[in-house]
Amino acid sequence: MISKPPRKISVLLSPLDSFWYNLLLHMSATPAHRVSTGERINHELPGHLERELAARGIRLTRQRRVLLQVMDTARRHLDADEILQRAQKLDPRVTRVTVYRTLDLLKRQGLIDELDLLHLRGDRHFYESHGPRDHIHVACIRCGKVREFESELYEQLKSQISRDCGIEITVTRTEVGGLCADCRKPR
């Protein structure tokens, strides 16, 4: 349960400021709040992408199944080259064209997101399958480490945005950049 700020403070805070105040109050790791250590924390069980495409009547070739397996089992964000390399270890016949066509198909079906992760690695784009909850990507702008953060407060913020703006939210992408604890240490 999220507590409200004390009356003295709440008078001074806008609803959005109140959200951030509550976020700071509830930073300990709980089921309502999780932070990764660099791996993905919010992904579906292997086979999710294949089941979704099959349920939509989309043809699943051997190469496409291999790519889905690579995407489903990724424990970190992968770019197209990394997906190709991992897929070719499973089936050397997987081609770069098949990777890009499959990524495009998955994006059009709303099953994966394409991320730039603050362009920390140049123009590379990364791909991840949707998990059960949306999350925020938190990146160190010096070392490039990317972590995932999820919170009930983020879900509440999305609900407020939906209500206040009269929009049904279907996609969210939030990235936060800064310096991680290791990069802030004196050298």
N, CA, C and O of each residue as an XYZ file, in Angstrom:
748
protein
N       0.846     -1.181      0.000
C       0.000      0.000      0.000
C       0.886      1.237      0.000
O       1.871      1.306      0.735
N       0.539      2.186     -0.807
C       1.334      3.403     -0.929
C       0.798      4.440      0.040
O      -0.398      4.732      0.060
N       1.699      4.994      0.844
C       1.263      5.999      1.816
C       1.244      7.364      1.155
O       1.978      7.636      0.205
N       0.389      8.202      1.686
C       0.317      9.574      1.188
C       1.347     10.409      1.932
O       1.681     10.109      3.078
N       1.857     11.463      1.281
C       2.785     12.332      1.996
C       2.066     13.014      3.160
O       0.849     13.193      3.123
N       2.824     13.396      4.195
C       2.203     14.115      5.307
C       1.435     15.328      4.794
O       1.797     15.907      3.769
N       0.381     15.711      5.500
C      -0.499     16.801      5.071
C       0.287     18.055      4.704
O      -0.001     18.676      3.680
N       1.278     18.446      5.517
C       2.072     19.649      5.244
C       2.714     19.578      3.861
O       2.710     20.555      3.112
N       3.262     18.415      3.536
C       3.956     18.257      2.254
C       2.965     18.116      1.118
O       3.177     18.689      0.050
N       1.874     17.362      1.319
C       0.958     17.085      0.228
C       0.304     18.341     -0.314
O      -0.058     18.383     -1.490
N       0.144     19.358      0.504
C      -0.432     20.616      0.043
C       0.457     21.257     -1.009
O      -0.029     21.938     -1.912
N       1.759     21.039     -0.890
C       2.721     21.664     -1.791
C       3.004     20.858     -3.048
O       3.603     21.379     -3.989
N       2.585     19.593     -3.083
C       2.951     18.707     -4.177
C       1.843     18.566     -5.210
O       0.672     18.407     -4.865
N       2.227     18.627     -6.487
C       1.285     18.295     -7.552
C       1.100     16.782     -7.547
O       1.870     16.081     -6.891
N       0.100     16.253     -8.262
C      -0.057     14.784     -8.317
C       1.205     14.087     -8.821
O       1.560     13.026     -8.307
N       1.884     14.651     -9.806
C       3.094     14.018    -10.326
C       4.224     14.078     -9.302
O       4.957     13.104     -9.128
N       4.367     15.220     -8.624
C       5.378     15.328     -7.572
C       5.077     14.353     -6.442
O       5.990     13.767     -5.861
N       3.814     14.184     -6.137
C       3.414     13.235     -5.102
C       3.810     11.817     -5.510
O       4.238     11.025     -4.670
N       3.668     11.497     -6.801
C       4.087     10.184     -7.315
C       5.573      9.968     -7.026
O       5.956      8.930     -6.486
N       6.412     10.947     -7.385
C       7.859     10.791     -7.195
C       8.218     10.749     -5.710
O       9.132     10.025     -5.315
N       7.510     11.514     -4.890
C       7.722     11.462     -3.446
C       7.476     10.041     -2.938
O       8.282      9.490     -2.188
N       6.353      9.459     -3.357
C       6.034      8.091     -2.952
C       7.053      7.094     -3.485
O       7.398      6.131     -2.800
N       7.527      7.317     -4.681
C       8.533      6.434     -5.261
C       9.780      6.402     -4.383
O      10.332      5.334     -4.118
N      10.220      7.569     -3.935
C      11.401      7.641     -3.082
C      11.167      6.987     -1.723
O      12.088      6.405     -1.152
N       9.950      7.077     -1.204
C       9.637      6.460      0.080
C       9.678      4.939      0.022
O       9.947      4.282      1.027
N       9.413      4.383     -1.150
C       9.246      2.937     -1.286
C      10.330      2.325     -2.164
O      10.021      1.597     -3.108
N      11.572      2.605     -1.871
C      12.657      2.131     -2.711
C      13.167      0.748     -2.325
O      13.996      0.194     -3.046
N      12.708      0.167     -1.218
C      13.182     -1.166     -0.872
C      12.556     -2.189     -1.814
O      11.426     -2.017     -2.270
N      13.305     -3.264     -2.102
C      12.831     -4.282     -3.036
C      11.679     -5.070     -2.421
O      11.836     -5.708     -1.380
N      10.539     -5.019     -3.067
C       9.357     -5.758     -2.660
C       8.734     -6.334     -3.922
O       9.167     -5.997     -5.024
N       7.731     -7.193     -3.791
C       7.059     -7.671     -5.002
C       6.476     -6.530     -5.838
O       6.280     -6.685     -7.044
N       6.199     -5.388     -5.210
C       5.662     -4.243     -5.938
C       6.762     -3.407     -6.577
O       6.477     -2.453     -7.301
N       8.020     -3.757     -6.313
C       9.138     -2.952     -6.796
C      10.349     -3.856     -6.969
O      10.830     -4.439     -5.998
N      10.845     -3.978     -8.194
C      12.024     -4.808     -8.439
C      12.999     -4.045     -9.318
O      12.601     -3.287    -10.203
N      14.293     -4.259     -9.057
C      15.365     -3.661     -9.846
C      16.306     -4.779    -10.252
O      16.698     -5.591     -9.415
N      16.674     -4.832    -11.524
C      17.602     -5.870    -11.969
C      19.027     -5.476    -11.631
O      19.296     -4.333    -11.260
N      19.932     -6.424    -11.760
C      21.356     -6.130    -11.619
C      22.021     -6.126    -12.991
O      23.244     -6.223    -13.087
N      21.244     -6.016    -14.030
C      21.756     -5.977    -15.398
C      21.044     -6.967    -16.294
O      20.984     -6.774    -17.508
N      20.503     -8.024    -15.713
C      19.745     -8.997    -16.508
C      18.303     -8.508    -16.640
O      17.875     -7.595    -15.934
N      17.569     -9.131    -17.552
C      16.153     -8.791    -17.694
C      15.391     -9.414    -16.530
O      15.602    -10.582    -16.201
N      14.517     -8.649    -15.917
C      13.745     -9.185    -14.801
C      12.304     -9.457    -15.185
O      11.562    -10.069    -14.417
N      11.911     -9.019    -16.336
C      10.491     -9.021    -16.653
C      10.277     -9.648    -18.023
O      10.021     -8.944    -18.999
N      10.380    -10.946    -18.095
C      10.186    -11.599    -19.376
C       9.257    -12.784    -19.207
O       9.046    -13.275    -18.098
N       8.705    -13.236    -20.322
C       7.794    -14.376    -20.317
C       8.588    -15.674    -20.333
O       9.794    -15.671    -20.577
N       7.912    -16.765    -20.076
C       8.545    -18.082    -20.135
C       8.899    -18.425    -21.577
O       8.217    -17.972    -22.497
N       9.967    -19.228    -21.799
C      10.320    -19.637    -23.163
C       9.114    -20.266    -23.860
O       8.331    -20.999    -23.257
N       8.994    -19.954    -25.146
C       7.887    -20.466    -25.943
C       6.758    -19.470    -26.107
O       5.844    -19.689    -26.902
N       6.815    -18.366    -25.353
C       5.756    -17.360    -25.394
C       5.563    -16.793    -26.804
O       4.438    -16.736    -27.302
N       6.650    -16.375    -27.442
C       6.540    -15.767    -28.764
C       5.997    -16.766    -29.785
O       5.142    -16.425    -30.602
N       6.491    -17.982    -29.735
C       6.022    -19.013    -30.676
C       4.530    -19.284    -30.474
O       3.783    -19.388    -31.448
N       4.097    -19.397    -29.234
C       2.671    -19.633    -28.953
C       1.820    -18.479    -29.462
O       0.757    -18.693    -30.043
N       2.289    -17.259    -29.244
C       1.528    -16.081    -29.688
C       1.380    -16.051    -31.210
O       0.289    -15.809    -31.726
N       2.479    -16.296    -31.924
C       2.400    -16.277    -33.389
C       1.526    -17.412    -33.910
O       0.732    -17.209    -34.828
N       1.663    -18.598    -33.336
C       0.848    -19.744    -33.755
C      -0.636    -19.451    -33.526
O      -1.475    -19.782    -34.364
N      -0.953    -18.834    -32.398
C      -2.346    -18.506    -32.078
C      -2.920    -17.495    -33.071
O      -4.133    -17.435    -33.273
N      -2.050    -16.710    -33.683
C      -2.489    -15.703    -34.664
C      -2.459    -16.245    -36.087
O      -2.723    -15.517    -37.044
N      -2.136    -17.529    -36.217
C      -2.139    -18.167    -37.536
C      -0.952    -17.803    -38.409
O      -1.036    -17.898    -39.633
N       0.143    -17.393    -37.807
C       1.330    -16.991    -38.570
C       2.245    -18.197    -38.740
O       2.527    -18.918    -37.783
N       2.701    -18.403    -39.968
C       3.535    -19.551    -40.314
C       4.864    -19.510    -39.554
O       5.513    -18.467    -39.466
N       5.251    -20.651    -39.013
C       6.486    -20.743    -38.245
C       7.468    -21.675    -38.940
O       7.372    -22.897    -38.822
N       8.404    -21.091    -39.660
C       9.442    -21.879    -40.315
C      10.479    -22.302    -39.286
O      10.479    -21.799    -38.162
N      11.356    -23.213    -39.656
C      12.421    -23.667    -38.756
C      13.292    -22.481    -38.316
O      13.591    -22.329    -37.132
N      13.693    -21.649    -39.278
C      14.542    -20.505    -38.942
C      13.826    -19.522    -38.016
O      14.428    -18.982    -37.088
N      12.547    -19.297    -38.272
C      11.785    -18.377    -37.431
C      11.681    -18.933    -36.006
O      11.778    -18.182    -35.036
N      11.484    -20.249    -35.883
C      11.408    -20.873    -34.556
C      12.732    -20.698    -33.792
O      12.734    -20.463    -32.584
N      13.837    -20.813    -34.503
C      15.146    -20.632    -33.871
C      15.277    -19.199    -33.355
O      15.734    -18.982    -32.233
N      14.881    -18.233    -34.164
C      14.963    -16.828    -33.740
C      14.051    -16.552    -32.541
O      14.424    -15.806    -31.636
N      12.883    -17.139    -32.535
C      11.969    -16.961    -31.409
C      12.567    -17.551    -30.139
O      12.429    -16.987    -29.053
N      13.232    -18.695    -30.288
C      13.893    -19.321    -29.139
C      14.989    -18.408    -28.584
O      15.112    -18.252    -27.370
N      15.778    -17.808    -29.468
C      16.835    -16.893    -29.035
C      16.229    -15.696    -28.300
O      16.718    -15.299    -27.242
N      15.171    -15.130    -28.861
C      14.531    -13.965    -28.229
C      13.914    -14.335    -26.884
O      14.047    -13.595    -25.910
N      13.244    -15.473    -26.834
C      12.566    -15.896    -25.600
C      13.530    -16.194    -24.459
O      13.181    -16.013    -23.293
N      14.727    -16.645    -24.779
C      15.657    -17.060    -23.730
C      16.720    -16.005    -23.416
O      17.578    -16.233    -22.563
N      16.675    -14.866    -24.086
C      17.660    -13.799    -23.843
C      17.508    -13.273    -22.422
O      16.403    -12.962    -21.978
N      18.606    -13.179    -21.732
C      18.593    -12.663    -20.365
C      19.075    -11.215    -20.307
O      19.153    -10.615    -19.235
N      19.395    -10.669    -21.471
C      19.749     -9.253    -21.548
C      19.259     -8.732    -22.892
O      18.769     -9.511    -23.710
N      19.379     -7.460    -23.129
C      18.923     -6.863    -24.375
C      19.913     -7.219    -25.486
O      21.123     -7.059    -25.321
N      19.398     -7.697    -26.606
C      20.241     -8.105    -27.731
C      19.976     -7.213    -28.939
O      18.848     -6.777    -29.168
N      21.034     -6.946    -29.711
C      20.830     -6.261    -30.986
C      20.705     -7.317    -32.083
O      20.866     -8.508    -31.817
N      20.422     -6.892    -33.297
C      20.174     -7.829    -34.400
C      21.387     -8.721    -34.672
O      21.227     -9.909    -34.953
N      22.592     -8.164    -34.593
C      23.798     -8.975    -34.829
C      23.948    -10.069    -33.773
O      24.296    -11.205    -34.096
N      23.686     -9.725    -32.513
C      23.775    -10.724    -31.445
C      22.710    -11.806    -31.614
O      22.968    -12.982    -31.358
N      21.527    -11.409    -32.042
C      20.464    -12.383    -32.301
C      20.900    -13.320    -33.421
O      20.731    -14.534    -33.314
N      21.458    -12.767    -34.492
C      21.930    -13.579    -35.613
C      23.017    -14.552    -35.166
O      22.961    -15.735    -35.501
N      23.994    -14.074    -34.420
C      25.087    -14.941    -33.956
C      24.573    -16.097    -33.111
O      24.982    -17.242    -33.300
N      23.675    -15.794    -32.179
C      23.127    -16.857    -31.321
C      22.286    -17.839    -32.134
O      22.334    -19.048    -31.910
N      21.521    -17.306    -33.073
C      20.670    -18.176    -33.896
C      21.512    -19.087    -34.782
O      21.175    -20.258    -34.960
N      22.599    -18.568    -35.338
C      23.441    -19.378    -36.226
C      24.158    -20.496    -35.480
O      24.569    -21.480    -36.095
N      24.314    -20.361    -34.169
C      24.869    -21.467    -33.383
C      23.879    -22.620    -33.314
O      24.275    -23.781    -33.205
N      22.591    -22.300    -33.375
C      21.547    -23.321    -33.347
C      21.220    -23.846    -34.737
O      20.909    -25.025    -34.906
N      21.290    -22.963    -35.734
C      21.002    -23.328    -37.129
C      21.807    -22.411    -38.040
O      21.440    -21.250    -38.222
N      22.898    -22.910    -38.617
C      23.764    -22.066    -39.448
C      23.072    -21.488    -40.687
O      23.616    -20.595    -41.336
N      21.897    -21.981    -41.017
C      21.185    -21.486    -42.212
C      20.403    -20.204    -41.947
O      19.870    -19.609    -42.884
N      20.324    -19.766    -40.697
C      19.613    -18.521    -40.394
C      20.387    -17.360    -41.014
O      21.600    -17.244    -40.839
N      19.671    -16.504    -41.741
C      20.320    -15.383    -42.434
C      19.950    -14.050    -41.781
O      18.979    -13.948    -41.031
N      20.749    -13.044    -42.087
C      20.499    -11.684    -41.591
C      19.122    -11.187    -42.064
O      18.402    -10.534    -41.308
N      18.767    -11.495    -43.302
C      17.462    -11.073    -43.838
C      16.332    -11.677    -43.007
O      15.357    -10.995    -42.690
N      16.461    -12.951    -42.655
C      15.433    -13.611    -41.840
C      15.333    -12.955    -40.470
O      14.234    -12.796    -39.939
N      16.468    -12.574    -39.894
C      16.455    -11.891    -38.589
C      15.645    -10.608    -38.697
O      14.731    -10.385    -37.903
N      15.970     -9.759    -39.674
C      15.284     -8.472    -39.779
C      13.806     -8.635    -40.130
O      12.968     -7.890    -39.621
N      13.478     -9.584    -40.981
C      12.062     -9.817    -41.310
C      11.291    -10.311    -40.089
O      10.151     -9.905    -39.861
N      11.913    -11.180    -39.315
C      11.242    -11.704    -38.124
C      11.087    -10.614    -37.068
O      10.036    -10.513    -36.435
N      12.121     -9.802    -36.874
C      12.010     -8.686    -35.931
C      10.888     -7.735    -36.351
O      10.115     -7.272    -35.513
N      10.804     -7.450    -37.639
C       9.750     -6.576    -38.147
C       8.369     -7.190    -37.889
O       7.447     -6.497    -37.459
N       8.235     -8.474    -38.151
C       6.971     -9.170    -37.899
C       6.591     -9.089    -36.418
O       5.449     -8.771    -36.085
N       7.536     -9.373    -35.542
C       7.263     -9.346    -34.102
C       6.893     -7.946    -33.622
O       6.033     -7.799    -32.754
N       7.535     -6.916    -34.178
C       7.181     -5.538    -33.821
C       5.762     -5.211    -34.288
O       4.971     -4.635    -33.541
N       5.445     -5.588    -35.546
C       4.106     -5.305    -36.069
C       3.023     -6.031    -35.284
O       1.903     -5.534    -35.167
N       3.343     -7.189    -34.751
C       2.391     -7.955    -33.954
C       2.323     -7.473    -32.500
O       1.512     -7.966    -31.716
N       3.176     -6.510    -32.148
C       3.177     -5.966    -30.793
C       3.763     -6.908    -29.758
O       3.423     -6.821    -28.578
N       4.647     -7.812    -30.187
C       5.205     -8.812    -29.271
C       6.596     -8.457    -28.751
O       7.038     -9.003    -27.740
N       7.285     -7.549    -29.434
C       8.601     -7.106    -28.967
C       8.693     -5.593    -29.080
O       7.935     -4.953    -29.809
N       9.633     -5.050    -28.344
C       9.943     -3.621    -28.431
C      11.327     -3.448    -29.023
O      12.225     -4.259    -28.798
N      11.482     -2.384    -29.780
C      12.794     -1.980    -30.289
C      13.240     -0.801    -29.445
O      12.525      0.194    -29.330
N      14.411     -0.910    -28.859
C      14.917      0.091    -27.922
C      16.212      0.693    -28.431
O      17.009      0.001    -29.066
N      16.434      1.973    -28.161
C      17.741      2.557    -28.486
C      18.606      2.713    -27.238
O      19.801      2.988    -27.349
N      18.017      2.542    -26.048
C      18.734      2.616    -24.768
C      19.641      3.840    -24.685
O      20.842      3.742    -24.437
N      19.019      4.988    -24.901
C      19.681      6.296    -24.808
C      20.824      6.457    -25.805
O      21.671      7.334    -25.633
N      20.861      5.637    -26.827
C      21.928      5.664    -27.848
C      23.315      5.550    -27.222
O      24.286      6.094    -27.748
N      23.404      4.842    -26.098
C      24.694      4.682    -25.431
C      25.685      3.891    -26.270
O      26.897      4.038    -26.114
N      25.174      3.063    -27.147
C      26.057      2.262    -28.005
C      25.891      2.693    -29.462
O      25.798      1.860    -30.364
N      25.857      3.984    -29.669
C      25.716      4.519    -31.015
C      24.312      4.312    -31.545
O      23.328      4.513    -30.832
N      24.229      3.911    -32.795
C      22.926      3.738    -33.434
C      22.357      2.338    -33.286
O      21.337      2.014    -33.894
N      23.010      1.503    -32.480
C      22.501      0.137    -32.290
C      21.121      0.158    -31.646
O      20.832      0.973    -30.770
N      20.287     -0.753    -32.103
C      18.972     -0.921    -31.514
C      18.900     -2.303    -30.898
O      19.510     -3.250    -31.394
N      18.154     -2.408    -29.819
C      18.049     -3.642    -29.059
C      16.595     -4.087    -29.040
O      15.681     -3.280    -29.208
N      16.399     -5.377    -28.834
C      15.061     -5.942    -28.903
C      14.788     -6.762    -27.657
O      15.664     -7.463    -27.150
N      13.552     -6.662    -27.171
C      13.141     -7.474    -26.041
C      11.673     -7.819    -26.192
O      10.876     -7.020    -26.683
N      11.334     -9.016    -25.763
C       9.928     -9.412    -25.783
C       9.221     -8.750    -24.608
O       9.829     -8.434    -23.585
N       7.923     -8.552    -24.786
C       7.133     -7.947    -23.714
C       7.028     -8.905    -22.548
O       6.855    -10.109    -22.732
N       7.134     -8.368    -21.357
C       6.891     -9.151    -20.151
C       5.500     -8.862    -19.639
O       4.740     -8.123    -20.265
N       5.168     -9.436    -18.515
C       3.828     -9.226    -17.973
C       3.594     -7.801    -17.458
O       2.450     -7.353    -17.381
N       4.676     -7.083    -17.103
C       4.546     -5.704    -16.630
C       5.518     -4.808    -17.384
O       6.600     -5.239    -17.783
N       5.114     -3.551    -17.573
C       6.028     -2.578    -18.171
C       7.108     -2.244    -17.162
O       6.928     -2.418    -15.957
N       8.236     -1.759    -17.670
C       9.349     -1.410    -16.806
C      10.108     -0.236    -17.395
O       9.904      0.148    -18.547
N      10.975      0.318    -16.588
C      11.798      1.458    -16.979
C      13.222      0.943    -17.185
O      13.716      0.143    -16.390
N      13.879      1.402    -18.249
C      15.284      1.057    -18.479
C      16.133      2.156    -17.844
O      15.968      3.339    -18.144
N      17.032      1.750    -16.972
C      17.904      2.677    -16.249
C      19.327      2.402    -16.723
O      19.854      1.308    -16.523
N      19.947      3.401    -17.355
C      21.254      3.197    -17.976
C      22.298      4.144    -17.413
O      22.031      5.321    -17.170
N      23.501      3.601    -17.211
C      24.629      4.439    -16.819
C      25.220      5.041    -18.095
O      25.588      4.319    -19.022
N      25.303      6.340    -18.128
C      25.782      6.998    -19.347
C      27.303      6.939    -19.498
O      27.837      7.332    -20.535
N      27.999      6.452    -18.475
C      29.449      6.298    -18.584
C      29.830      4.873    -18.985
O      30.512      4.681    -19.992
N      29.401      3.869    -18.213
C      29.820      2.485    -18.495
C      28.839      1.740    -19.392
O      29.178      0.690    -19.936
N      27.627      2.268    -19.554
C      26.657      1.656    -20.454
C      25.829      0.526    -19.862
O      25.021     -0.077    -20.567
N      26.014      0.231    -18.587
C      25.228     -0.840    -17.956
C      23.759     -0.432    -17.943
O      23.415      0.698    -17.597
N      22.896     -1.381    -18.329
C      21.461     -1.125    -18.363
C      20.778     -2.054    -17.371
O      21.010     -3.263    -17.365
N      19.945     -1.475    -16.547
C      19.169     -2.247    -15.579
C      17.693     -1.999    -15.864
O      17.331     -1.034    -16.536
N      16.858     -2.875    -15.350
C      15.416     -2.709    -15.481
C      14.824     -2.430    -14.105
O      15.249     -2.995    -13.097
N      13.843     -1.554    -14.094
C      13.173     -1.163    -12.860
C      11.676     -1.284    -13.099
O      11.157     -0.743    -14.076
N      10.989     -1.981    -12.225
C       9.531     -2.035    -12.323
C       8.936     -1.722    -10.966
O       9.530     -2.006     -9.926
N       7.741     -1.127    -10.994
C       7.133     -0.688     -9.754
C       5.633     -0.524     -9.936
O       5.157     -0.159    -11.010
N       4.904     -0.800     -8.874
C       3.466     -0.530     -8.869
C       3.216      0.967     -9.071
O       2.203      1.360     -9.651
N       4.141      1.794     -8.592
C       3.987      3.243     -8.770
C       4.016      3.634    -10.244
O       3.311      4.552    -10.663
N       4.832      2.935    -11.025
C       4.869      3.187    -12.472
C       3.517      2.824    -13.087
O       3.008      3.539    -13.950
N       2.945      1.711    -12.638
C       1.622      1.305    -13.120
C       0.583      2.366    -12.743
O      -0.295      2.682    -13.546
N       0.675      2.909    -11.541
C      -0.246      3.952    -11.117
C      -0.076      5.219    -11.948
O      -1.058      5.870    -12.305
N       1.172      5.567    -12.254
C       1.422      6.735    -13.092
C       0.796      6.549    -14.469
O       0.183      7.472    -15.005
N       0.950      5.344    -15.046
C       0.334      5.088    -16.354
C      -1.186      5.208    -16.279
O      -1.814      5.726    -17.203
N      -1.778      4.735    -15.186
C      -3.236      4.860    -15.014
C      -3.644      6.321    -14.937
O      -4.652      6.721    -15.520
N      -2.865      7.116    -14.220
C      -3.174      8.536    -14.119
C      -3.057      9.220    -15.473
O      -3.910     10.029    -15.838
N      -2.006      8.900    -16.218
C      -1.832      9.481    -17.553
C      -3.015      9.102    -18.433
O      -3.554      9.940    -19.156
N      -3.415      7.842    -18.369
C      -4.542      7.362    -19.159
C      -5.813      8.148    -18.824
O      -6.529      8.598    -19.719
N      -6.083      8.307    -17.531
C      -7.280      9.051    -17.088
C      -7.188     10.515    -17.488
O      -8.097     11.055    -18.119
N      -6.082     11.154    -17.115
C      -5.960     12.593    -17.312
C      -5.911     12.996    -18.784
O      -6.382     14.071    -19.156
N      -5.335     12.125    -19.621
C      -5.185     12.460    -21.040
C      -6.238     11.787    -21.917
O      -6.299     12.040    -23.120
N      -7.059     10.937    -21.322
C      -8.102     10.264    -22.083
C      -7.552      9.339    -23.160
O      -8.094      9.278    -24.264
N      -6.480      8.622    -22.847
C      -5.844      7.753    -23.830
C      -5.756      6.337    -23.274
O      -5.482      6.137    -22.091
N      -5.991      5.365    -24.141
C      -5.755      3.976    -23.759
C      -4.306      3.675    -24.105
O      -3.945      3.634    -25.281
N      -3.479      3.465    -23.099
C      -2.051      3.257    -23.309
C      -1.805      1.835    -23.806
O      -2.208      0.862    -23.170
N      -1.136      1.735    -24.955
C      -0.797      0.417    -25.506
C       0.710      0.197    -25.566
O       1.167     -0.941    -25.669
N       1.484      1.277    -25.501
C       2.940      1.176    -25.555
C       3.532      2.165    -24.576
O       3.113      3.321    -24.519
N       4.513      1.711    -23.801
C       5.274      2.635    -22.959
C       6.750      2.314    -23.130
O       7.141      1.148    -23.193
N       7.552      3.344    -23.204
C       9.007      3.194    -23.229
C       9.570      4.333    -22.403
O       9.422      5.505    -22.750
N      10.206      3.979    -21.322
C      10.786      4.989    -20.450
C      12.233      4.619    -20.184
O      12.538      3.490    -19.801
N      13.118      5.581    -20.390
C      14.547      5.381    -20.157
C      15.040      6.485    -19.244
O      14.674      7.651    -19.395
N      15.871      6.100    -18.301
C      16.456      7.046    -17.367
C      17.968      6.873    -17.440
O      18.468      5.749    -17.392
N      18.695      7.975    -17.557
C      20.152      7.915    -17.623
C      20.795      8.642    -16.466
O      20.244      9.604    -15.933
N      21.972      8.170    -16.082
C      22.717      8.798    -15.001
C      24.022      8.066    -14.803
O      24.465      7.332    -15.687
N      24.637      8.252    -13.664
C      25.892      7.571    -13.351
C      25.642      6.530    -12.267
O      25.085      6.843    -11.215
N      26.056      5.290    -12.528
C      25.877      4.210    -11.558
C      26.846      4.414    -10.379
O      27.741      5.258    -10.435
N      26.649      3.635     -9.330
C      27.478      3.761     -8.125
C      28.958      3.553     -8.440
O      29.804      4.281     -7.921
N      29.281      2.572     -9.279
C      30.689      2.319     -9.628
C      31.304      3.506    -10.370
O      32.452      3.870    -10.112
N      30.559      4.101    -11.275
C      31.091      5.227    -12.065
C      31.191      6.523    -11.265
O      31.913      7.440    -11.657
N      30.474      6.601    -10.151
C      30.548      7.796     -9.302
C      31.721      7.726     -8.325
O      32.088      8.737     -7.727
N      32.306      6.553     -8.162
C      33.438      6.404     -7.218
C      34.629      7.221     -7.696
O      34.905      7.270     -8.895
N      35.336      7.864     -6.772
C      36.535      8.624     -7.172
C      37.569      7.672     -7.785
O      37.714      6.528     -7.355
N      38.262      8.161     -8.771
C      39.278      7.328     -9.457
C      40.644      7.679     -9.010
O      41.617      7.087     -9.477
